[in-house]
GROMACS .gro file of C-alpha atoms in nm:
model
  273
    1UNK     CA    1  -3.800  -0.365   4.760
    2UNK     CA    2  -3.701  -0.086   4.516
    3UNK     CA    3  -3.780   0.183   4.769
    4UNK     CA    4  -3.528   0.026   5.009
    5UNK     CA    5  -3.233   0.074   4.771
    6UNK     CA    6  -3.065   0.394   4.879
    7UNK     CA    7  -2.836   0.582   4.640
    8UNK     CA    8  -2.933   0.365   4.342
    9UNK     CA    9  -2.853   0.636   4.084
   10UNK     CA   10  -2.506   0.694   4.225
   11UNK     CA   11  -2.431   0.323   4.252
   12UNK     CA   12  -2.539   0.265   3.892
   13UNK     CA   13  -2.315   0.551   3.776
   14UNK     CA   14  -2.022   0.395   3.964
   15UNK     CA   15  -2.107   0.049   3.827
   16UNK     CA   16  -2.103   0.192   3.475
   17UNK     CA   17  -1.747   0.318   3.522
   18UNK     CA   18  -1.639  -0.009   3.684
   19UNK     CA   19  -1.787  -0.221   3.405
   20UNK     CA   20  -1.643   0.003   3.136
   21UNK     CA   21  -1.292  -0.006   3.281
   22UNK     CA   22  -1.312  -0.384   3.329
   23UNK     CA   23  -1.424  -0.432   2.967
   24UNK     CA   24  -1.149  -0.201   2.840
   25UNK     CA   25  -0.889  -0.390   3.042
   26UNK     CA   26  -1.019  -0.717   2.898
   27UNK     CA   27  -1.002  -0.586   2.541
   28UNK     CA   28  -0.654  -0.444   2.594
   29UNK     CA   29  -0.514  -0.777   2.716
   30UNK     CA   30  -0.678  -1.004   2.459
   31UNK     CA   31  -0.437  -1.179   2.219
   32UNK     CA   32  -0.360  -0.984   1.900
   33UNK     CA   33  -0.503  -1.086   1.566
   34UNK     CA   34  -0.185  -1.247   1.434
   35UNK     CA   35  -0.182  -1.485   1.734
   36UNK     CA   36  -0.541  -1.593   1.671
   37UNK     CA   37  -0.456  -1.640   1.303
   38UNK     CA   38  -0.213  -1.921   1.388
   39UNK     CA   39  -0.326  -2.270   1.280
   40UNK     CA   40  -0.461  -2.395   1.612
   41UNK     CA   41  -0.770  -2.609   1.650
   42UNK     CA   42  -1.078  -2.388   1.644
   43UNK     CA   43  -1.411  -2.528   1.749
   44UNK     CA   44  -1.647  -2.634   1.468
   45UNK     CA   45  -1.859  -2.322   1.526
   46UNK     CA   46  -1.559  -2.089   1.506
   47UNK     CA   47  -1.410  -2.263   1.204
   48UNK     CA   48  -1.719  -2.191   0.993
   49UNK     CA   49  -1.724  -1.816   1.066
   50UNK     CA   50  -1.361  -1.745   1.149
   51UNK     CA   51  -1.248  -1.383   1.132
   52UNK     CA   52  -0.925  -1.282   0.969
   53UNK     CA   53  -0.660  -1.112   1.180
   54UNK     CA   54  -0.752  -0.777   1.025
   55UNK     CA   55  -1.125  -0.824   1.085
   56UNK     CA   56  -1.066  -0.926   1.445
   57UNK     CA   57  -0.842  -0.626   1.513
   58UNK     CA   58  -1.096  -0.391   1.353
   59UNK     CA   59  -1.371  -0.539   1.569
   60UNK     CA   60  -1.155  -0.507   1.881
   61UNK     CA   61  -1.080  -0.141   1.804
   62UNK     CA   62  -1.449  -0.072   1.752
   63UNK     CA   63  -1.528  -0.236   2.085
   64UNK     CA   64  -1.256  -0.042   2.264
   65UNK     CA   65  -1.358   0.296   2.125
   66UNK     CA   66  -1.732   0.246   2.176
   67UNK     CA   67  -1.693   0.107   2.529
   68UNK     CA   68  -1.458   0.395   2.617
   69UNK     CA   69  -1.709   0.651   2.487
   70UNK     CA   70  -1.990   0.483   2.681
   71UNK     CA   71  -1.780   0.476   2.999
   72UNK     CA   72  -1.714   0.849   2.970
   73UNK     CA   73  -2.087   0.918   2.955
   74UNK     CA   74  -2.185   0.914   2.589
   75UNK     CA   75  -2.559   0.845   2.569
   76UNK     CA   76  -2.585   0.784   2.194
   77UNK     CA   77  -2.792   0.477   2.112
   78UNK     CA   78  -2.549   0.399   1.832
   79UNK     CA   79  -2.257   0.399   2.076
   80UNK     CA   80  -2.443   0.173   2.320
   81UNK     CA   81  -2.538  -0.065   2.040
   82UNK     CA   82  -2.183  -0.073   1.904
   83UNK     CA   83  -2.036  -0.130   2.250
   84UNK     CA   84  -2.266  -0.421   2.332
   85UNK     CA   85  -2.251  -0.594   1.994
   86UNK     CA   86  -1.879  -0.551   1.926
   87UNK     CA   87  -1.771  -0.649   2.279
   88UNK     CA   88  -1.993  -0.959   2.269
   89UNK     CA   89  -1.861  -1.050   1.923
   90UNK     CA   90  -1.499  -1.018   2.034
   91UNK     CA   91  -1.566  -1.229   2.343
   92UNK     CA   92  -1.743  -1.492   2.135
   93UNK     CA   93  -1.465  -1.512   1.878
   94UNK     CA   94  -1.190  -1.553   2.138
   95UNK     CA   95  -1.385  -1.807   2.346
   96UNK     CA   96  -1.475  -2.026   2.048
   97UNK     CA   97  -1.136  -2.018   1.884
   98UNK     CA   98  -0.997  -2.316   2.068
   99UNK     CA   99  -1.199  -2.625   2.158
  100UNK     CA  100  -1.077  -2.610   2.517
  101UNK     CA  101  -1.151  -2.240   2.564
  102UNK     CA  102  -1.445  -2.093   2.748
  103UNK     CA  103  -1.555  -1.745   2.842
  104UNK     CA  104  -1.544  -1.696   3.220
  105UNK     CA  105  -1.600  -1.318   3.217
  106UNK     CA  106  -1.932  -1.305   3.036
  107UNK     CA  107  -2.065  -1.120   3.342
  108UNK     CA  108  -1.920  -0.807   3.181
  109UNK     CA  109  -2.148  -0.856   2.881
  110UNK     CA  110  -2.451  -0.887   3.109
  111UNK     CA  111  -2.359  -0.579   3.312
  112UNK     CA  112  -2.287  -0.378   2.997
  113UNK     CA  113  -2.632  -0.464   2.861
  114UNK     CA  114  -2.814  -0.387   3.187
  115UNK     CA  115  -2.635  -0.057   3.234
  116UNK     CA  116  -2.709   0.045   2.877
  117UNK     CA  117  -3.073   0.067   2.984
  118UNK     CA  118  -2.983   0.370   3.195
  119UNK     CA  119  -2.818   0.705   3.131
  120UNK     CA  120  -2.495   0.830   3.287
  121UNK     CA  121  -2.687   0.943   3.598
  122UNK     CA  122  -2.803   0.589   3.655
  123UNK     CA  123  -3.162   0.658   3.555
  124UNK     CA  124  -3.381   0.722   3.255
  125UNK     CA  125  -3.564   1.043   3.184
  126UNK     CA  126  -3.934   1.001   3.259
  127UNK     CA  127  -4.136   1.001   2.940
  128UNK     CA  128  -4.231   1.351   2.833
  129UNK     CA  129  -4.033   1.524   3.111
  130UNK     CA  130  -3.677   1.617   3.197
  131UNK     CA  131  -3.696   1.458   3.538
  132UNK     CA  132  -3.508   1.139   3.610
  133UNK     CA  133  -3.683   0.821   3.715
  134UNK     CA  134  -3.502   0.672   4.017
  135UNK     CA  135  -3.712   0.355   3.990
  136UNK     CA  136  -3.523   0.258   3.676
  137UNK     CA  137  -3.187   0.291   3.849
  138UNK     CA  138  -3.316   0.092   4.147
  139UNK     CA  139  -3.448  -0.183   3.920
  140UNK     CA  140  -3.120  -0.211   3.727
  141UNK     CA  141  -2.918  -0.210   4.049
  142UNK     CA  142  -3.138  -0.485   4.192
  143UNK     CA  143  -3.096  -0.690   3.874
  144UNK     CA  144  -2.717  -0.652   3.890
  145UNK     CA  145  -2.710  -0.757   4.254
  146UNK     CA  146  -2.928  -1.058   4.183
  147UNK     CA  147  -2.705  -1.161   3.895
  148UNK     CA  148  -2.395  -1.108   4.109
  149UNK     CA  149  -2.539  -1.337   4.377
  150UNK     CA  150  -2.656  -1.596   4.125
  151UNK     CA  151  -2.302  -1.638   3.995
  152UNK     CA  152  -2.198  -1.760   4.339
  153UNK     CA  153  -2.501  -1.985   4.370
  154UNK     CA  154  -2.432  -2.131   4.025
  155UNK     CA  155  -2.073  -2.206   4.125
  156UNK     CA  156  -2.179  -2.379   4.446
  157UNK     CA  157  -2.456  -2.572   4.273
  158UNK     CA  158  -2.217  -2.699   4.004
  159UNK     CA  159  -1.992  -2.839   4.278
  160UNK     CA  160  -2.285  -3.026   4.430
  161UNK     CA  161  -2.406  -3.158   4.094
  162UNK     CA  162  -2.062  -3.283   3.995
  163UNK     CA  163  -1.928  -3.414   4.324
  164UNK     CA  164  -2.215  -3.405   4.569
  165UNK     CA  165  -2.162  -3.323   4.937
  166UNK     CA  166  -1.829  -3.509   4.913
  167UNK     CA  167  -1.681  -3.191   4.761
  168UNK     CA  168  -1.671  -3.049   5.112
  169UNK     CA  169  -1.452  -3.329   5.251
  170UNK     CA  170  -1.142  -3.124   5.166
  171UNK     CA  171  -0.972  -3.351   4.914
  172UNK     CA  172  -1.049  -3.135   4.610
  173UNK     CA  173  -0.938  -2.812   4.775
  174UNK     CA  174  -0.630  -2.971   4.927
  175UNK     CA  175  -0.527  -3.099   4.584
  176UNK     CA  176  -0.580  -2.754   4.436
  177UNK     CA  177  -0.365  -2.600   4.706
  178UNK     CA  178  -0.091  -2.850   4.634
  179UNK     CA  179  -0.104  -2.816   4.255
  180UNK     CA  180  -0.204  -2.453   4.196
  181UNK     CA  181  -0.135  -2.298   4.532
  182UNK     CA  182   0.079  -2.005   4.626
  183UNK     CA  183   0.335  -2.043   4.902
  184UNK     CA  184   0.052  -2.006   5.153
  185UNK     CA  185  -0.163  -2.256   4.962
  186UNK     CA  186   0.111  -2.516   4.948
  187UNK     CA  187   0.168  -2.470   5.319
  188UNK     CA  188  -0.202  -2.528   5.382
  189UNK     CA  189  -0.194  -2.843   5.167
  190UNK     CA  190   0.048  -2.994   5.419
  191UNK     CA  191  -0.183  -2.931   5.711
  192UNK     CA  192  -0.425  -3.199   5.839
  193UNK     CA  193  -0.718  -3.282   5.612
  194UNK     CA  194  -0.955  -3.118   5.858
  195UNK     CA  195  -0.821  -2.775   5.763
  196UNK     CA  196  -0.910  -2.828   5.398
  197UNK     CA  197  -1.245  -2.979   5.493
  198UNK     CA  198  -1.342  -2.675   5.700
  199UNK     CA  199  -1.228  -2.437   5.426
  200UNK     CA  200  -1.421  -2.637   5.164
  201UNK     CA  201  -1.739  -2.635   5.369
  202UNK     CA  202  -1.706  -2.261   5.429
  203UNK     CA  203  -1.649  -2.192   5.058
  204UNK     CA  204  -1.944  -2.406   4.954
  205UNK     CA  205  -2.168  -2.250   5.217
  206UNK     CA  206  -2.061  -1.901   5.114
  207UNK     CA  207  -2.155  -1.962   4.751
  208UNK     CA  208  -2.488  -2.131   4.819
  209UNK     CA  209  -2.596  -1.891   5.092
  210UNK     CA  210  -2.490  -1.566   4.927
  211UNK     CA  211  -2.831  -1.499   4.764
  212UNK     CA  212  -3.036  -1.540   5.083
  213UNK     CA  213  -2.772  -1.351   5.282
  214UNK     CA  214  -2.795  -1.067   5.034
  215UNK     CA  215  -3.170  -1.058   5.080
  216UNK     CA  216  -3.146  -1.069   5.458
  217UNK     CA  217  -2.884  -0.792   5.463
  218UNK     CA  218  -3.043  -0.576   5.193
  219UNK     CA  219  -3.034  -0.274   5.424
  220UNK     CA  220  -2.666  -0.337   5.500
  221UNK     CA  221  -2.532  -0.425   5.154
  222UNK     CA  222  -2.174  -0.336   5.249
  223UNK     CA  223  -2.160  -0.651   5.464
  224UNK     CA  224  -2.224  -0.887   5.173
  225UNK     CA  225  -1.992  -0.682   4.952
  226UNK     CA  226  -1.706  -0.698   5.202
  227UNK     CA  227  -1.765  -1.072   5.245
  228UNK     CA  228  -1.737  -1.115   4.869
  229UNK     CA  229  -1.410  -0.922   4.857
  230UNK     CA  230  -1.269  -1.119   5.148
  231UNK     CA  231  -1.362  -1.445   4.974
  232UNK     CA  232  -1.177  -1.351   4.657
  233UNK     CA  233  -0.876  -1.218   4.846
  234UNK     CA  234  -0.844  -1.554   5.021
  235UNK     CA  235  -0.868  -1.743   4.691
  236UNK     CA  236  -0.606  -1.515   4.536
  237UNK     CA  237  -0.377  -1.550   4.838
  238UNK     CA  238  -0.392  -1.930   4.847
  239UNK     CA  239  -0.434  -2.033   4.481
  240UNK     CA  240  -0.343  -1.718   4.285
  241UNK     CA  241  -0.679  -1.735   4.107
  242UNK     CA  242  -0.831  -1.397   4.042
  243UNK     CA  243  -1.190  -1.336   3.937
  244UNK     CA  244  -1.123  -0.964   3.952
  245UNK     CA  245  -1.382  -0.884   3.683
  246UNK     CA  246  -1.647  -1.025   3.918
  247UNK     CA  247  -1.515  -0.919   4.258
  248UNK     CA  248  -1.447  -0.560   4.153
  249UNK     CA  249  -1.821  -0.503   4.111
  250UNK     CA  250  -1.870  -0.557   4.483
  251UNK     CA  251  -1.737  -0.202   4.528
  252UNK     CA  252  -2.004  -0.006   4.334
  253UNK     CA  253  -2.288  -0.251   4.398
  254UNK     CA  254  -2.239  -0.290   4.772
  255UNK     CA  255  -1.940  -0.124   4.937
  256UNK     CA  256  -1.872   0.228   4.809
  257UNK     CA  257  -2.079   0.506   4.956
  258UNK     CA  258  -2.308   0.675   4.704
  259UNK     CA  259  -2.134   1.010   4.760
  260UNK     CA  260  -1.821   0.868   4.598
  261UNK     CA  261  -2.001   0.919   4.268
  262UNK     CA  262  -1.964   1.299   4.294
  263UNK     CA  263  -1.585   1.281   4.295
  264UNK     CA  264  -1.582   1.027   4.013
  265UNK     CA  265  -1.821   1.238   3.803
  266UNK     CA  266  -1.597   1.541   3.848
  267UNK     CA  267  -1.298   1.343   3.721
  268UNK     CA  268  -1.493   1.218   3.420
  269UNK     CA  269  -1.594   1.571   3.332
  270UNK     CA  270  -1.226   1.662   3.322
  271UNK     CA  271  -1.156   1.370   3.089
  272UNK     CA  272  -1.444   1.459   2.859
  273UNK     CA  273  -1.320   1.817   2.853
   0.00000   0.00000   0.00000
């Protein structure tokens, strides 16, 4: 299986940049400390260990700086540790602040941790030598692809557990189009129920079948990656719901050619300089 993953080092290097930029964008757009200091209703867990506005901002700055350094290629263990711990702590604090809140982009924490096992070339130096070990990069890339696919399977399984096969009858999706939809979504909500039923069945099938499809197309990963992007584009176009932090990883994990890493590495060297 590992020997079949071509360009694993380059893909891991691209995934590192993608994850870093996604984490930095998340940190940049989180609410400021004075907003979180307002007297809302924190969850019982957050109320017991609530950070002050100053502590939260200091933690967010630490996360931003350490993640930025890691993204640019810093291999210091201290930087990797700070990036993982501070980013997870910021995510945890924001998600637990309000009883109705939840963290839907925890995939970034998982990717950050997995990629911290490698160096900026997407591999680890073999013990006692200066040569890189491509097996490490291939193993990490495989783990990221499996996790990526499992997120879809988890989403489809939750639909079945909550609603059963009836979720595919179109009523849920049609209601979402009507309530949350864009202009295109609202137009679709006025079409016959069969349109929503077909779209629902396709969405459910896509999520449940993504893992086996990924396995079957392991030598043509760009096909599953492009299918993932198309799926999210359709959701964005009809309901204006964007899981960009998930979908964007289809590019380094599946779609982009490994030789794209050379151009990206050259740009990063300019930034580091």
